[in-house]
XYZ file of C-alpha atoms in Angstrom:
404
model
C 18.523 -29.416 28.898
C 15.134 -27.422 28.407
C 14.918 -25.324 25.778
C 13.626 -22.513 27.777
C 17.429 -22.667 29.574
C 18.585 -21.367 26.692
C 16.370 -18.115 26.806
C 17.813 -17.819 30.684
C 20.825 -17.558 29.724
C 20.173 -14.878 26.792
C 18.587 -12.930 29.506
C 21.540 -12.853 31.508
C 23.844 -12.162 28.648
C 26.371 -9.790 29.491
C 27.579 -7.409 26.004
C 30.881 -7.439 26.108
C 33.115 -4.244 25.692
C 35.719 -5.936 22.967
C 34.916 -5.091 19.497
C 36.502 -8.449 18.780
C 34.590 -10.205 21.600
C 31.110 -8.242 20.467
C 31.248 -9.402 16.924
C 32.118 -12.712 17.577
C 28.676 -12.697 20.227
C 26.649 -11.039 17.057
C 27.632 -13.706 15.286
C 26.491 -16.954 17.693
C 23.804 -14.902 18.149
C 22.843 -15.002 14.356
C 23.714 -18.342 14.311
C 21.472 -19.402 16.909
C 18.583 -17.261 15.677
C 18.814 -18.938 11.854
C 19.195 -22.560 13.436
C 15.884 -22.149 15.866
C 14.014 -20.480 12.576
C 15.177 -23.868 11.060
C 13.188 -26.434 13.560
C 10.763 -24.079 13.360
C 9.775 -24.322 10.008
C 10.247 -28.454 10.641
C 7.934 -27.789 13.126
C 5.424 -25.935 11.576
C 5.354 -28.516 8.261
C 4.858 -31.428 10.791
C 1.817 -29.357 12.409
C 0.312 -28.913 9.455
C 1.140 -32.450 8.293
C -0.616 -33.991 11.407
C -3.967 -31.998 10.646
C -4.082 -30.392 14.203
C -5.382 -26.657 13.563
C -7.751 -28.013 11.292
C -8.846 -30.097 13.916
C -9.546 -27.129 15.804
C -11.012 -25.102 13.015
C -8.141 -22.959 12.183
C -4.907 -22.827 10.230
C -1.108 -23.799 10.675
C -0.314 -20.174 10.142
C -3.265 -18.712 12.739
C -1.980 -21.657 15.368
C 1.427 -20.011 15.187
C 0.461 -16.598 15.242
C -1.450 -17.280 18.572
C 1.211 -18.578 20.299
C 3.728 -15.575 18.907
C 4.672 -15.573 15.660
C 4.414 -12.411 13.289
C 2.460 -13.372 10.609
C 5.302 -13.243 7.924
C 7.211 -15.660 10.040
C 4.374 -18.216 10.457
C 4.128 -17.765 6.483
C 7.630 -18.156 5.777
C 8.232 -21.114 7.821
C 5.535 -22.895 6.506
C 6.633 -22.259 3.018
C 10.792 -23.404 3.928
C 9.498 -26.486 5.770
C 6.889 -27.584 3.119
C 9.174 -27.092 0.320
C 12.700 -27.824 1.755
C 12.050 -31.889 0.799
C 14.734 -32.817 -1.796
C 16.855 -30.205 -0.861
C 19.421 -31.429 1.162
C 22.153 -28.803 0.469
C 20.060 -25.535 1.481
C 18.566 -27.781 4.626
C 22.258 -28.856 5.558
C 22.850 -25.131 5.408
C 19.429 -24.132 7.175
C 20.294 -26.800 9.937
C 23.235 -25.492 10.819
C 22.515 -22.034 10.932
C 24.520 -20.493 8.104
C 21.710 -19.134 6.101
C 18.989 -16.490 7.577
C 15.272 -18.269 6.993
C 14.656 -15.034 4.479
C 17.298 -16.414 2.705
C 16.694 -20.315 2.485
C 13.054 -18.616 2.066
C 14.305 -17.083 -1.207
C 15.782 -20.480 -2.465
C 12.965 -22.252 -2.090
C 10.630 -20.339 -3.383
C 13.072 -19.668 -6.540
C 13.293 -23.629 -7.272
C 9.981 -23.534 -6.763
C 9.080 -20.621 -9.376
C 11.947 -22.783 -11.896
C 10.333 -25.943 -11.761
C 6.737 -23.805 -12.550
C 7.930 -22.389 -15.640
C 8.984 -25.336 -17.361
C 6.455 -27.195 -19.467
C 8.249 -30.407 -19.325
C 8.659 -32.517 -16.538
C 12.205 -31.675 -13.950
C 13.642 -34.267 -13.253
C 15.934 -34.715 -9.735
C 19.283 -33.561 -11.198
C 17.836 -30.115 -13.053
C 16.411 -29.587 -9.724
C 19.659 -29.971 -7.701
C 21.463 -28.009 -10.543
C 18.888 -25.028 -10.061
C 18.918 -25.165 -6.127
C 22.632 -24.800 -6.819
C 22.728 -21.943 -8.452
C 20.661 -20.269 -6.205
C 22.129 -21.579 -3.507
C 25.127 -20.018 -4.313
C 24.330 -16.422 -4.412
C 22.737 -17.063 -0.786
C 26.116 -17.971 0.128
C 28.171 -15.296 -1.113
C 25.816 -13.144 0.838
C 23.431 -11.885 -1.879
C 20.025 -10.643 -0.188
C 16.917 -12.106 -0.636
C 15.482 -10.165 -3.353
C 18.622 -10.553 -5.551
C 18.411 -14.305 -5.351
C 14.905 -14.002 -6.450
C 15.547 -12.110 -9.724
C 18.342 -14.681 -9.983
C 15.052 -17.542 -9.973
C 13.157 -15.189 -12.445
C 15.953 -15.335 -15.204
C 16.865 -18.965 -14.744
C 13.238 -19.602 -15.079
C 12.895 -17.548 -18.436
C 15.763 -19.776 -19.626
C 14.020 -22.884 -18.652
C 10.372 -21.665 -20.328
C 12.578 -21.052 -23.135
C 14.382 -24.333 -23.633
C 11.292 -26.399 -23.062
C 8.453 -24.580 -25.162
C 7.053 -22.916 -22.514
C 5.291 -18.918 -22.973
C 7.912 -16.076 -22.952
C 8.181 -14.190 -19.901
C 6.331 -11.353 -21.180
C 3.615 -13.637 -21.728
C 3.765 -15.901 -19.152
C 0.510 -14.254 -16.565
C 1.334 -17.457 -14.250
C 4.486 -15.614 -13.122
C 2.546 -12.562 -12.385
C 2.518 -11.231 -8.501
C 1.401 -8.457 -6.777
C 2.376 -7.477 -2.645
C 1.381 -5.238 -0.819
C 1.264 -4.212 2.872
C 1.099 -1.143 5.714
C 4.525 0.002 6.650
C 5.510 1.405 10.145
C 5.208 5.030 9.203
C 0.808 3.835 8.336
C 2.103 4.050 4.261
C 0.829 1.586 1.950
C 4.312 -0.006 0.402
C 4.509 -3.036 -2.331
C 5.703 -4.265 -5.645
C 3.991 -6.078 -8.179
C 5.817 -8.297 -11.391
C 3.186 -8.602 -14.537
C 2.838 -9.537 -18.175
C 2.860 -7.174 -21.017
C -1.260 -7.041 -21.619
C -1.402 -6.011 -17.695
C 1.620 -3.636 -17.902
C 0.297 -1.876 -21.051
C -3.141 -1.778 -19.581
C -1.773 0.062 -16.424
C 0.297 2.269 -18.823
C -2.697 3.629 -20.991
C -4.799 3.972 -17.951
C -2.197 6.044 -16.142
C -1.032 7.858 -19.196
C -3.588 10.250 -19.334
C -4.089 11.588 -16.111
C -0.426 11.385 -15.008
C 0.471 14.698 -17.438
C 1.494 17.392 -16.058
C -0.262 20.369 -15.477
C 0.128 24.589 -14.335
C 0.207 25.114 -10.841
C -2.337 28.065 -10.220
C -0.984 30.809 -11.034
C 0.670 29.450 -14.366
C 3.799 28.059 -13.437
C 5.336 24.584 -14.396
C 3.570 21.677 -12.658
C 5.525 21.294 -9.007
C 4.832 17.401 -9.101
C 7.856 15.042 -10.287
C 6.376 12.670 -12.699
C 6.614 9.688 -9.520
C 4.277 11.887 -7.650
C 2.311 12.525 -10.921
C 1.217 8.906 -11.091
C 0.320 8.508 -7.943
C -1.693 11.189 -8.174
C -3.538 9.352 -11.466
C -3.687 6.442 -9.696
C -5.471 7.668 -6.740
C -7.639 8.684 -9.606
C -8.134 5.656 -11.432
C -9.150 4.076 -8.230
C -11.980 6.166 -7.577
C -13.188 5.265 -10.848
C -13.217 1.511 -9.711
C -11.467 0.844 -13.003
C -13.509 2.506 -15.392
C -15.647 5.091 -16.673
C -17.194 7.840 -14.175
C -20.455 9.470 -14.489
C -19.865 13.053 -14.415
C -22.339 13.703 -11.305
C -21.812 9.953 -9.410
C -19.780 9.185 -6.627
C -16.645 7.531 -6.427
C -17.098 3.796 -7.452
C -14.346 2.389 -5.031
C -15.092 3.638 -1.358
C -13.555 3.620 1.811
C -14.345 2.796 5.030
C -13.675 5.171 8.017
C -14.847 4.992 11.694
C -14.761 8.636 13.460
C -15.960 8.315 17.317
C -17.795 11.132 17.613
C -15.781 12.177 21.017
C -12.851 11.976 19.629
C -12.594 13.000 15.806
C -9.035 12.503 16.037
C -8.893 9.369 16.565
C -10.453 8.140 13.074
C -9.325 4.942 11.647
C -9.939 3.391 8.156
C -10.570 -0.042 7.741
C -7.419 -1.061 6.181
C -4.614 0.992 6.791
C -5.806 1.927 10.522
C -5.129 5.439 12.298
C -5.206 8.528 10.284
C -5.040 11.946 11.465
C -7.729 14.824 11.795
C -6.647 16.337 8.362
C -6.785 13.345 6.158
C -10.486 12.267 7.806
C -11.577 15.614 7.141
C -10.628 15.116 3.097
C -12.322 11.731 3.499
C -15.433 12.945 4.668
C -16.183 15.748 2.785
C -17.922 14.099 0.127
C -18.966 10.870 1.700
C -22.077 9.056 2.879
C -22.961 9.603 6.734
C -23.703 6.785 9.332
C -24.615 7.278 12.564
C -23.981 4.552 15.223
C -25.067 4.693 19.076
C -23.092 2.104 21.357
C -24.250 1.177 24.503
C -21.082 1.079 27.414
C -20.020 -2.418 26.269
C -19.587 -0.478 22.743
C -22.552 -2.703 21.178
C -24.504 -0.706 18.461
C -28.004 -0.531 19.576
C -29.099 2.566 17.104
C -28.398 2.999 13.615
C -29.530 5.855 11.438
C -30.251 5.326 7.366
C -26.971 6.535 5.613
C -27.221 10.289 4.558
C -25.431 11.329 1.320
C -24.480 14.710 2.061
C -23.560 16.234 -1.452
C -26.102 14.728 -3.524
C -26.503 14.533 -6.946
C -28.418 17.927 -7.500
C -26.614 19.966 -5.670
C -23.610 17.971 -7.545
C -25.069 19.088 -10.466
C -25.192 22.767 -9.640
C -21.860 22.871 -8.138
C -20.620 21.478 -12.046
C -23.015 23.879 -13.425
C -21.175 27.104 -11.613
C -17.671 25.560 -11.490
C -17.148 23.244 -14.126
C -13.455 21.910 -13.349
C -11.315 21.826 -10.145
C -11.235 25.802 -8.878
C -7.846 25.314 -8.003
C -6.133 23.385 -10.908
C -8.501 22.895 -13.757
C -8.486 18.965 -13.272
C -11.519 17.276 -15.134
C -14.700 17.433 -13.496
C -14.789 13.716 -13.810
C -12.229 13.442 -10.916
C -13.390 15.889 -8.392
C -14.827 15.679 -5.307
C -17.254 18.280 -3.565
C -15.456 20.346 -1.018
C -17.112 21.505 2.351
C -15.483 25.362 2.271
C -16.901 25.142 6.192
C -16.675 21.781 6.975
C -20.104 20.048 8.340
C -18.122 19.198 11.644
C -17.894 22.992 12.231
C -21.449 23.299 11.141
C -21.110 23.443 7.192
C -24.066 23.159 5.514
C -24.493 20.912 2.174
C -25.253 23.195 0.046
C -24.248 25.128 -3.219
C -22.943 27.890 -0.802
C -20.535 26.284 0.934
C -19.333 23.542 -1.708
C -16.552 24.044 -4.597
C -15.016 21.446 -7.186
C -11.416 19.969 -6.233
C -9.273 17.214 -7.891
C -7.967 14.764 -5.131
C -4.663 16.028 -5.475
C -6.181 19.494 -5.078
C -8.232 18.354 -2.156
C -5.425 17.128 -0.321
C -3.435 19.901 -0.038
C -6.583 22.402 0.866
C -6.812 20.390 3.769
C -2.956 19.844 4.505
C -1.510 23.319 3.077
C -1.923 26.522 3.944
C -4.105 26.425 0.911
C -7.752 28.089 1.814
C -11.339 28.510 0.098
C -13.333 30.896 0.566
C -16.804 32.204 -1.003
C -16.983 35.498 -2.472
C -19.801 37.962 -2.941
C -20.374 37.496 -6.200
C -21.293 33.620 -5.350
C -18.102 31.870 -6.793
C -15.067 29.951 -4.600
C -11.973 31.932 -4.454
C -9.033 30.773 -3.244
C -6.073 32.021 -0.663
C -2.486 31.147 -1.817
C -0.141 30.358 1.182
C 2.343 32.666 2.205
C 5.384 31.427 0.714
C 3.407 31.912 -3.037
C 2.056 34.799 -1.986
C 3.137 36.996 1.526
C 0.100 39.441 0.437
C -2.167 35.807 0.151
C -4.818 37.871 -2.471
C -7.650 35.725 -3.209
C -7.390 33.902 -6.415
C -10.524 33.200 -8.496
C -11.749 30.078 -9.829
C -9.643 27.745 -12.348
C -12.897 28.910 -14.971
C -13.360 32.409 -13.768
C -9.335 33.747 -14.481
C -8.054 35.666 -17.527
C -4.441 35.490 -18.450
C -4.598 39.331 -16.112
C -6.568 36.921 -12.636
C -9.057 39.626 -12.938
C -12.527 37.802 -12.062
């Protein structure tokens, strides 16, 4: 029988009405899907045992992505069929089905971080004992992640018994992931030592406080929000200090086709709407790029720094924190009050002094700047704060009255 019989016949599957009868289909179904994950895996270890992608000047894991796979598939079965050798209880299982990939995934990769922790050699039975234990949990139907934390603990015991560093020393069990979510949000975790954790602590410590909202009241943010906020901050200061005047040390990216603004993209985490390209650009370097019909660049203009660092300085001079929230200097960017797309000009005039946090919801909000006579940024509450919306002055121009 051809494989490829066996996708006929899915096609022509008929769901059944029977709650009974449907559950019982899930089931084969499951089955079927964690027993073809299984060769798979067998199959990707023997293609990159035989040397063929690298043959044709790629990788096991690009070879099955172009005939498919989802990257974290091609990943995963190369790690279960590299590292399944010597386990012959969680391949039995694998074999026949019974565990998910994700979850043989987790076992392996669990002996795997055991065996690393020790400082003395494991031999075959410790190894069988800890992909027993494991294995277990996978059985009684623990997910993935729990039978990981299960592999962190029983490798803290192991470092333990043999000499090895304590886990809150050990920086070989350190990780960081990280990856773009449906909704375009960056998700992840990360797992480090203590000198790493205390570093990211005392770095986020600072600038995760909270502070008044404009017009006095307690800061809105919950203290999650807070640190993201400081560590948007702590990324534009590529990790350390920030010149008062400079620009941000860690920059992005972003493409804007001039015919169709909102369809901006940054490099990384792809589409992003009109708004948030807007925020981006305000204070950024300019580079213009003329493509010919086959979209081949055949003009390229110097980049153009549009708030540079005198009329930086000026805007400091007259403002001296962020006009909306008082943030530090150190972490604001220059706001276009007209924005250059809507033919802003770069200049003292039309620029004001807002945090990131600050800058994002001018842009988002019903939040508004505008320039008064008297040749300061005021800004316009939203509704809901205020139905009358009366101009606010600057963070450095109020009195405990708001009379400028």
């Amino acid at each position: 029988m051809r494989l490829l019989d066996v996708v006929d016949s899915l096609v022509d599957l008929v769901i059944p009405d029977d709650p009974a009868d449907l559950m019982a289909l899930t089931k084969d179904l499951i089955t079927v899907r964690n027993a073809t994950e299984h060769q798979l895996a067998v199959c990707a270890a023997a293609i990159d045992q035989s040397g063929i992608a690298r043959k044709a000047g790629s990788t096991t894991a690009k070879l099955l992505q172009a005939n498919g796979a989802a990257p974290g598939a091609a990943y995963r079965w190369l790690r279960i069929g590299s590292r399944l050798s010597g386990l012959d209880r969680t391949s039995g299982y694998s074999r026949d089905g019974f565990l998910s990939s994700e979850h043989v995934d987790a076992v392996v990769k669990g002996v795997g971080h055991v065996v690393d922790r020790s400082e003395d050699p494991v031999s075959g039975e410790d190894r069988v004992e800890f992909e027993r234990t494991l294995l277990s949990h996978a059985i009684s139907g623990s997910p993935p992640s729990e039978i990981g934390a299960v592999a962190r603990a029983v490798g803290n015991e192991v470092a333990n018994e043999s000499g090895g560093l304590p886990p809150a020393d050990d920086r070989s069990a350190n990780s960081l992931d990280y990856g773009v979510n449906p909704e375009g949000r960056c998700v992840g975790k990360f797992d480090v030592d203590a000198v790493i954790g205390e570093k990211l602590f005392s770095a986020l410590d600072s600038w995760s406080k909270p502070r008044p909202e404009p017009d006095g009241s307690d800061d809105a943010r919950t203290p999650t929000q807070r640190r993201a906020d400081a560590l948007h901050q702590l990324l534009d200061c590529g990790g350390g200090g920030q010149d008062v005047v400079s620009t941000p040390r860690t920059e992005v990216f972003m493409t804007v086709p001039a015919d169709h603004p909102e369809m901006s993209s940054l490099r990384w985490m792809g589409p992003i709407t009109a708004a948030t390209a807007e925020v981006v650009a305000c204070d950024s370097s300019i580079t213009s790029i003329t493509l010919d019909g086959e979209q081949v660049p055949i003009d390229l203009s110097p980049p153009k720094r549009l708030f540079t660092g005198l009329v930086r300085k000026a805007i400091i001079v007259r403002d001296e924190c962020c006009v909306k929230c008082g943030n530090s200097v150190t972490w604001a960017d220059c706001h276009h009050i007209v924005h250059f797309a809507d033919g802003g000009a770069t200049t003292l005039d039309n620029g004001c002094l807002l945090c990131r946090t600050c800058h994002m919801a001018v842009h988002h909000t019903d939040w508004d700047v505008i320039m008064g006579f008297d040749g300061h940024p005021w800004l316009i509450p939203p509704a809901d704060i205020d139905p009358q919306r009366r101009p606010l002055p600057a963070y450095n121009r109020r009195t405990l009255t708001l009379a400028a």
